[in-house]
PDB file of C-alpha atoms and ligand atoms in Angstrom:
ATOM      1  CA  UNK A   1     158.574 134.242 145.405  1.00  0.00           C
ATOM      2  CA  UNK A   2     160.004 133.997 148.560  1.00  0.00           C
ATOM      3  CA  UNK A   3     156.292 133.192 150.273  1.00  0.00           C
ATOM      4  CA  UNK A   4     155.605 130.584 147.950  1.00  0.00           C
ATOM      5  CA  UNK A   5     159.187 128.861 148.659  1.00  0.00           C
ATOM      6  CA  UNK A   6     157.618 128.945 152.447  1.00  0.00           C
ATOM      7  CA  UNK A   7     154.539 127.554 151.618  1.00  0.00           C
ATOM      8  CA  UNK A   8     156.117 125.039 149.437  1.00  0.00           C
ATOM      9  CA  UNK A   9     158.129 123.754 152.285  1.00  0.00           C
ATOM     10  CA  UNK A  10     155.478 124.361 155.553  1.00  0.00           C
ATOM     11  CA  UNK A  11     153.376 121.872 152.696  1.00  0.00           C
ATOM     12  CA  UNK A  12     156.004 119.240 152.585  1.00  0.00           C
ATOM     13  CA  UNK A  13     156.209 119.663 156.379  1.00  0.00           C
ATOM     14  CA  UNK A  14     153.001 119.392 157.708  1.00  0.00           C
ATOM     15  CA  UNK A  15     150.831 118.088 154.613  1.00  0.00           C
ATOM     16  CA  UNK A  16     150.952 114.243 154.835  1.00  0.00           C
ATOM     17  CA  UNK A  17     151.997 112.609 151.472  1.00  0.00           C
ATOM     18  CA  UNK A  18     151.875 109.465 149.826  1.00  0.00           C
ATOM     19  CA  UNK A  19     155.051 107.110 151.222  1.00  0.00           C
ATOM     20  CA  UNK A  20     154.942 105.381 147.460  1.00  0.00           C
ATOM     21  CA  UNK A  21     155.082 107.726 145.214  1.00  0.00           C
ATOM     22  CA  UNK A  22     154.715 111.515 147.753  1.00  0.00           C
ATOM     23  CA  UNK A  23     151.663 112.743 146.280  1.00  0.00           C
ATOM     24  CA  UNK A  24     149.581 114.816 148.747  1.00  0.00           C
ATOM     25  CA  UNK A  25     147.476 112.256 151.092  1.00  0.00           C
ATOM     26  CA  UNK A  26     146.660 111.732 154.395  1.00  0.00           C
ATOM     27  CA  UNK A  27     150.047 109.133 154.586  1.00  0.00           C
ATOM     28  CA  UNK A  28     147.776 106.821 153.278  1.00  0.00           C
ATOM     29  CA  UNK A  29     148.622 105.047 150.033  1.00  0.00           C
ATOM     30  CA  UNK A  30     147.074 106.932 146.742  1.00  0.00           C
ATOM     31  CA  UNK A  31     144.224 105.236 144.844  1.00  0.00           C
ATOM     32  CA  UNK A  32     146.697 104.845 141.981  1.00  0.00           C
ATOM     33  CA  UNK A  33     149.482 103.123 144.623  1.00  0.00           C
ATOM     34  CA  UNK A  34     147.349 101.339 146.155  1.00  0.00           C
ATOM     35  CA  UNK A  35     146.073  99.803 142.958  1.00  0.00           C
ATOM     36  CA  UNK A  36     149.469  98.652 142.016  1.00  0.00           C
ATOM     37  CA  UNK A  37     149.352  96.515 145.205  1.00  0.00           C
ATOM     38  CA  UNK A  38     149.872  92.672 144.054  1.00  0.00           C
ATOM     39  CA  UNK A  39     146.943  90.416 145.559  1.00  0.00           C
ATOM     40  CA  UNK A  40     147.466  86.994 146.681  1.00  0.00           C
ATOM     41  CA  UNK A  41     143.737  86.540 145.219  1.00  0.00           C
ATOM     42  CA  UNK A  42     144.309  82.367 144.226  1.00  0.00           C
ATOM     43  CA  UNK A  43     146.600  80.851 146.512  1.00  0.00           C
ATOM     44  CA  UNK A  44     146.932  77.671 148.422  1.00  0.00           C
ATOM     45  CA  UNK A  45     144.509  77.661 151.225  1.00  0.00           C
ATOM     46  CA  UNK A  46     147.072  75.934 153.728  1.00  0.00           C
ATOM     47  CA  UNK A  47     150.502  77.709 152.752  1.00  0.00           C
ATOM     48  CA  UNK A  48     149.340  80.288 150.643  1.00  0.00           C
ATOM     49  CA  UNK A  49     151.557  79.786 147.940  1.00  0.00           C
ATOM     50  CA  UNK A  50     149.941  81.836 144.750  1.00  0.00           C
ATOM     51  CA  UNK A  51     148.505  80.151 142.441  1.00  0.00           C
ATOM     52  CA  UNK A  52     147.474  80.354 138.740  1.00  0.00           C
ATOM     53  CA  UNK A  53     144.248  82.151 138.350  1.00  0.00           C
ATOM     54  CA  UNK A  54     141.053  80.944 139.303  1.00  0.00           C
ATOM     55  CA  UNK A  55     142.779  78.637 141.249  1.00  0.00           C
ATOM     56  CA  UNK A  56     142.091  77.831 145.201  1.00  0.00           C
ATOM     57  CA  UNK A  57     142.742  75.092 147.489  1.00  0.00           C
ATOM     58  CA  UNK A  58     145.777  73.693 148.279  1.00  0.00           C
ATOM     59  CA  UNK A  59     149.142  73.513 146.223  1.00  0.00           C
ATOM     60  CA  UNK A  60     150.783  70.038 145.035  1.00  0.00           C
ATOM     61  CA  UNK A  61     152.928  70.444 147.877  1.00  0.00           C
ATOM     62  CA  UNK A  62     150.370  70.415 151.004  1.00  0.00           C
ATOM     63  CA  UNK A  63     148.323  67.930 148.815  1.00  0.00           C
ATOM     64  CA  UNK A  64     151.486  65.550 149.127  1.00  0.00           C
ATOM     65  CA  UNK A  65     152.744  66.153 152.633  1.00  0.00           C
ATOM     66  CA  UNK A  66     151.087  66.250 156.226  1.00  0.00           C
ATOM     67  CA  UNK A  67     151.176  69.973 156.905  1.00  0.00           C
ATOM     68  CA  UNK A  68     152.350  71.676 159.934  1.00  0.00           C
ATOM     69  CA  UNK A  69     150.569  74.626 159.384  1.00  0.00           C
ATOM     70  CA  UNK A  70     146.722  74.131 158.780  1.00  0.00           C
ATOM     71  CA  UNK A  71     145.334  78.078 157.488  1.00  0.00           C
ATOM     72  CA  UNK A  72     146.874  80.667 156.457  1.00  0.00           C
ATOM     73  CA  UNK A  73     145.980  84.633 155.905  1.00  0.00           C
ATOM     74  CA  UNK A  74     148.137  86.084 153.845  1.00  0.00           C
ATOM     75  CA  UNK A  75     146.739  89.076 151.644  1.00  0.00           C
ATOM     76  CA  UNK A  76     149.553  89.887 149.300  1.00  0.00           C
ATOM     77  CA  UNK A  77     152.095  89.334 146.885  1.00  0.00           C
ATOM     78  CA  UNK A  78     155.738  89.896 147.452  1.00  0.00           C
ATOM     79  CA  UNK A  79     156.995  92.312 144.520  1.00  0.00           C
ATOM     80  CA  UNK A  80     156.770  95.746 143.397  1.00  0.00           C
ATOM     81  CA  UNK A  81     155.878  98.208 144.643  1.00  0.00           C
ATOM     82  CA  UNK A  82     154.894  96.381 148.116  1.00  0.00           C
ATOM     83  CA  UNK A  83     158.440  95.107 148.637  1.00  0.00           C
ATOM     84  CA  UNK A  84     159.360  98.549 149.006  1.00  0.00           C
ATOM     85  CA  UNK A  85     157.415  99.414 151.727  1.00  0.00           C
ATOM     86  CA  UNK A  86     158.111  95.984 153.854  1.00  0.00           C
ATOM     87  CA  UNK A  87     161.752  96.721 153.354  1.00  0.00           C
ATOM     88  CA  UNK A  88     161.426 100.943 154.768  1.00  0.00           C
ATOM     89  CA  UNK A  89     159.644  99.270 157.670  1.00  0.00           C
ATOM     90  CA  UNK A  90     161.904  96.045 157.838  1.00  0.00           C
ATOM     91  CA  UNK A  91     165.007  97.719 157.616  1.00  0.00           C
ATOM     92  CA  UNK A  92     164.583 101.438 157.894  1.00  0.00           C
ATOM     93  CA  UNK A  93     163.159 101.523 161.260  1.00  0.00           C
ATOM     94  CA  UNK A  94     160.234 103.376 159.471  1.00  0.00           C
ATOM     95  CA  UNK A  95     158.371 101.830 162.384  1.00  0.00           C
ATOM     96  CA  UNK A  96     154.745 103.983 161.693  1.00  0.00           C
ATOM     97  CA  UNK A  97     155.212 102.215 158.101  1.00  0.00           C
ATOM     98  CA  UNK A  98     154.067  98.880 160.458  1.00  0.00           C
ATOM     99  CA  UNK A  99     150.409 100.753 161.003  1.00  0.00           C
ATOM    100  CA  UNK A 100     150.069 101.113 157.595  1.00  0.00           C
ATOM    101  CA  UNK A 101     150.797  97.852 156.195  1.00  0.00           C
ATOM    102  CA  UNK A 102     148.643  96.194 158.973  1.00  0.00           C
ATOM    103  CA  UNK A 103     145.355  98.423 157.761  1.00  0.00           C
ATOM    104  CA  UNK A 104     145.714  97.094 154.487  1.00  0.00           C
ATOM    105  CA  UNK A 105     146.160  93.553 155.239  1.00  0.00           C
ATOM    106  CA  UNK A 106     142.714  93.986 157.770  1.00  0.00           C
ATOM    107  CA  UNK A 107     141.170  95.309 154.175  1.00  0.00           C
ATOM    108  CA  UNK A 108     142.341  92.756 152.070  1.00  0.00           C
ATOM    109  CA  UNK A 109     141.768  89.461 154.480  1.00  0.00           C
ATOM    110  CA  UNK A 110     138.401  88.841 153.100  1.00  0.00           C
ATOM    111  CA  UNK A 111     136.509  87.697 156.286  1.00  0.00           C
ATOM    112  CA  UNK A 112     136.967  87.541 160.212  1.00  0.00           C
ATOM    113  CA  UNK A 113     139.481  85.356 160.672  1.00  0.00           C
ATOM    114  CA  UNK A 114     138.532  82.170 162.908  1.00  0.00           C
ATOM    115  CA  UNK A 115     140.045  83.277 166.463  1.00  0.00           C
ATOM    116  CA  UNK A 116     143.274  81.706 167.521  1.00  0.00           C
ATOM    117  CA  UNK A 117     143.633  82.448 171.149  1.00  0.00           C
ATOM    118  CA  UNK A 118     147.651  83.890 171.316  1.00  0.00           C
ATOM    119  CA  UNK A 119     148.736  85.769 168.068  1.00  0.00           C
ATOM    120  CA  UNK A 120     152.944  84.463 168.714  1.00  0.00           C
ATOM    121  CA  UNK A 121     155.458  86.820 166.424  1.00  0.00           C
ATOM    122  CA  UNK A 122     157.686  84.505 164.678  1.00  0.00           C
ATOM    123  CA  UNK A 123     161.444  85.067 167.463  1.00  0.00           C
ATOM    124  CA  UNK A 124     164.367  86.800 165.861  1.00  0.00           C
ATOM    125  CA  UNK A 125     167.161  85.725 167.403  1.00  0.00           C
ATOM    126  CA  UNK A 126     168.615  88.553 170.384  1.00  0.00           C
ATOM    127  CA  UNK A 127     171.853  89.040 167.989  1.00  0.00           C
ATOM    128  CA  UNK A 128     169.677  89.907 165.344  1.00  0.00           C
ATOM    129  CA  UNK A 129     167.290  91.721 167.532  1.00  0.00           C
ATOM    130  CA  UNK A 130     170.374  94.326 169.259  1.00  0.00           C
ATOM    131  CA  UNK A 131     171.698  94.965 165.809  1.00  0.00           C
ATOM    132  CA  UNK A 132     167.693  96.168 164.426  1.00  0.00           C
ATOM    133  CA  UNK A 133     166.374  97.257 167.867  1.00  0.00           C
ATOM    134  CA  UNK A 134     163.032  96.033 167.016  1.00  0.00           C
ATOM    135  CA  UNK A 135     160.728  93.034 166.145  1.00  0.00           C
ATOM    136  CA  UNK A 136     158.943  93.566 162.917  1.00  0.00           C
ATOM    137  CA  UNK A 137     156.838  90.745 163.317  1.00  0.00           C
ATOM    138  CA  UNK A 138     156.088  91.660 166.430  1.00  0.00           C
ATOM    139  CA  UNK A 139     155.319  94.970 165.583  1.00  0.00           C
ATOM    140  CA  UNK A 140     152.660  93.606 163.264  1.00  0.00           C
ATOM    141  CA  UNK A 141     151.360  90.979 165.663  1.00  0.00           C
ATOM    142  CA  UNK A 142     151.011  94.372 168.448  1.00  0.00           C
ATOM    143  CA  UNK A 143     148.210  96.345 165.897  1.00  0.00           C
ATOM    144  CA  UNK A 144     146.777  93.396 164.964  1.00  0.00           C
ATOM    145  CA  UNK A 145     145.923  91.935 168.204  1.00  0.00           C
ATOM    146  CA  UNK A 146     144.885  95.257 169.743  1.00  0.00           C
ATOM    147  CA  UNK A 147     142.535  95.231 166.632  1.00  0.00           C
ATOM    148  CA  UNK A 148     141.011  91.692 167.074  1.00  0.00           C
ATOM    149  CA  UNK A 149     141.398  91.600 170.899  1.00  0.00           C
ATOM    150  CA  UNK A 150     143.519  88.744 170.931  1.00  0.00           C
ATOM    151  CA  UNK A 151     146.652  88.698 173.556  1.00  0.00           C
ATOM    152  CA  UNK A 152     150.001  88.357 171.555  1.00  0.00           C
ATOM    153  CA  UNK A 153     152.789  85.610 173.810  1.00  0.00           C
ATOM    154  CA  UNK A 154     156.149  87.017 172.433  1.00  0.00           C
ATOM    155  CA  UNK A 155     157.923  85.383 175.087  1.00  0.00           C
ATOM    156  CA  UNK A 156     157.173  81.455 174.901  1.00  0.00           C
ATOM    157  CA  UNK A 157     159.396  80.758 172.012  1.00  0.00           C
ATOM    158  CA  UNK A 158     162.803  81.594 171.150  1.00  0.00           C
ATOM    159  CA  UNK A 159     165.834  81.335 168.432  1.00  0.00           C
ATOM    160  CA  UNK A 160     168.498  79.333 169.823  1.00  0.00           C
ATOM    161  CA  UNK A 161     170.311  80.103 166.512  1.00  0.00           C
ATOM    162  CA  UNK A 162     171.444  82.752 165.117  1.00  0.00           C
ATOM    163  CA  UNK A 163     171.327  81.166 161.241  1.00  0.00           C
ATOM    164  CA  UNK A 164     172.874  83.222 158.649  1.00  0.00           C
ATOM    165  CA  UNK A 165     169.744  84.723 156.242  1.00  0.00           C
ATOM    166  CA  UNK A 166     168.015  83.315 154.334  1.00  0.00           C
ATOM    167  CA  UNK A 167     167.582  85.208 151.530  1.00  0.00           C
ATOM    168  CA  UNK A 168     169.184  83.743 148.512  1.00  0.00           C
ATOM    169  CA  UNK A 169     169.049  80.325 149.435  1.00  0.00           C
ATOM    170  CA  UNK A 170     167.217  77.380 147.563  1.00  0.00           C
ATOM    171  CA  UNK A 171     163.844  75.658 149.758  1.00  0.00           C
ATOM    172  CA  UNK A 172     165.873  72.864 150.322  1.00  0.00           C
ATOM    173  CA  UNK A 173     168.881  74.941 151.896  1.00  0.00           C
ATOM    174  CA  UNK A 174     166.361  76.839 153.677  1.00  0.00           C
ATOM    175  CA  UNK A 175     164.740  73.604 155.464  1.00  0.00           C
ATOM    176  CA  UNK A 176     168.344  72.333 156.167  1.00  0.00           C
ATOM    177  CA  UNK A 177     169.262  76.060 157.398  1.00  0.00           C
ATOM    178  CA  UNK A 178     166.353  76.374 159.841  1.00  0.00           C
ATOM    179  CA  UNK A 179     166.312  73.126 161.255  1.00  0.00           C
ATOM    180  CA  UNK A 180     166.458  73.604 165.351  1.00  0.00           C
ATOM    181  CA  UNK A 181     166.469  77.111 165.403  1.00  0.00           C
ATOM    182  CA  UNK A 182     163.701  77.701 167.366  1.00  0.00           C
ATOM    183  CA  UNK A 183     163.104  76.235 171.227  1.00  0.00           C
ATOM    184  CA  UNK A 184     159.685  76.992 173.859  1.00  0.00           C
ATOM    185  CA  UNK A 185     160.304  77.965 176.760  1.00  0.00           C
ATOM    186  CA  UNK A 186     157.827  76.641 178.947  1.00  0.00           C
ATOM    187  CA  UNK A 187     154.821  75.230 177.377  1.00  0.00           C
ATOM    188  CA  UNK A 188     151.679  77.374 175.611  1.00  0.00           C
ATOM    189  CA  UNK A 189     148.396  76.552 177.279  1.00  0.00           C
ATOM    190  CA  UNK A 190     146.546  76.853 173.892  1.00  0.00           C
ATOM    191  CA  UNK A 191     144.581  75.004 170.928  1.00  0.00           C
ATOM    192  CA  UNK A 192     144.931  76.814 168.656  1.00  0.00           C
ATOM    193  CA  UNK A 193     147.538  80.039 167.965  1.00  0.00           C
ATOM    194  CA  UNK A 194     148.552  82.428 164.718  1.00  0.00           C
ATOM    195  CA  UNK A 195     152.247  82.834 164.197  1.00  0.00           C
ATOM    196  CA  UNK A 196     152.681  86.498 162.581  1.00  0.00           C
ATOM    197  CA  UNK A 197     155.674  87.077 160.400  1.00  0.00           C
ATOM    198  CA  UNK A 198     155.634  90.029 157.386  1.00  0.00           C
ATOM    199  CA  UNK A 199     156.724  88.319 154.178  1.00  0.00           C
ATOM    200  CA  UNK A 200     156.667  84.662 154.370  1.00  0.00           C
ATOM    201  CA  UNK A 201     159.544  83.528 151.330  1.00  0.00           C
ATOM    202  CA  UNK A 202     159.247  79.667 150.811  1.00  0.00           C
ATOM    203  CA  UNK A 203     157.322  78.868 153.895  1.00  0.00           C
ATOM    204  CA  UNK A 204     160.745  77.125 155.691  1.00  0.00           C
ATOM    205  CA  UNK A 205     160.630  79.020 159.032  1.00  0.00           C
ATOM    206  CA  UNK A 206     157.174  79.420 159.693  1.00  0.00           C
ATOM    207  CA  UNK A 207     156.995  75.741 159.037  1.00  0.00           C
ATOM    208  CA  UNK A 208     159.990  74.964 161.741  1.00  0.00           C
ATOM    209  CA  UNK A 209     157.816  77.156 164.564  1.00  0.00           C
ATOM    210  CA  UNK A 210     155.075  75.359 163.119  1.00  0.00           C
ATOM    211  CA  UNK A 211     156.458  71.830 163.321  1.00  0.00           C
ATOM    212  CA  UNK A 212     157.715  72.679 167.560  1.00  0.00           C
ATOM    213  CA  UNK A 213     154.633  73.626 168.893  1.00  0.00           C
ATOM    214  CA  UNK A 214     152.566  71.152 166.990  1.00  0.00           C
ATOM    215  CA  UNK A 215     154.902  68.922 169.152  1.00  0.00           C
ATOM    216  CA  UNK A 216     154.510  70.593 172.500  1.00  0.00           C
ATOM    217  CA  UNK A 217     150.534  69.872 172.265  1.00  0.00           C
ATOM    218  CA  UNK A 218     148.859  72.810 170.314  1.00  0.00           C
ATOM    219  CA  UNK A 219     146.465  70.953 167.636  1.00  0.00           C
ATOM    220  CA  UNK A 220     146.037  74.118 165.505  1.00  0.00           C
ATOM    221  CA  UNK A 221     148.793  76.424 163.729  1.00  0.00           C
ATOM    222  CA  UNK A 222     147.653  79.519 162.001  1.00  0.00           C
ATOM    223  CA  UNK A 223     150.266  82.008 159.432  1.00  0.00           C
ATOM    224  CA  UNK A 224     149.086  85.517 158.983  1.00  0.00           C
ATOM    225  CA  UNK A 225     151.612  87.483 157.243  1.00  0.00           C
ATOM    226  CA  UNK A 226     151.914  90.650 155.009  1.00  0.00           C
ATOM    227  CA  UNK A 227     153.502  89.300 152.015  1.00  0.00           C
ATOM    228  CA  UNK A 228     153.963  85.614 149.806  1.00  0.00           C
ATOM    229  CA  UNK A 229     156.703  84.886 147.669  1.00  0.00           C
ATOM    230  CA  UNK A 230     155.397  82.845 144.224  1.00  0.00           C
TER     231      UNK A 230
HETATM  232 ZN1   ZN B 301     151.072 106.719 145.968  1.00  0.00          ZN
HETATM  233 ZN1   ZN B 302     150.227  74.743 149.969  1.00  0.00          ZN
END
């Protein structure tokens, strides 16, 4: 009885578990949870907005405007159970989850991406960075950059306004809220870069940063992120 108990405790301590359902696994998602991750198969090629099934191409917004973002690779939709994993990674200092999330990204991005010259993680304001202790976008960029051997530029862009959180704001409010939030410390010597973030909600944040980079002379700005909100 006591032995069983001790064995159970040792099992829990030393056997890796699925981070979602706690089933024994090698630390990866178990097969059932992996199948539950919502894919963003049909989406706008420019901003990755989910589109009705069987549709690809551009969304109405990208068709009717001149979007600053050229191409997005966002393989998942921000919904259960992925939102839980991203929340743990972003707000609960569960940094090992970044590795799992980047592996999921790599496994679900269909083709080898067009190679940007730099990955630029969406910067946090210094105050937010101090509170959180890390920038989840930088952690993701490091893992993806290592995989593709692409350098990271984490210093050229900075967030100069500590906007209130975007959550809960409508698209127009978000656009207004983020305007002028970023600045370039110095120009980036590149033609093609990719912005890296965890979740793209309305796209206001990455669009604002892409506009700034395009104005500075960068010709192509892509977005690499984990999940897109429908
Ligand atoms: Zn599971
Ligand atoms: Zn679009």
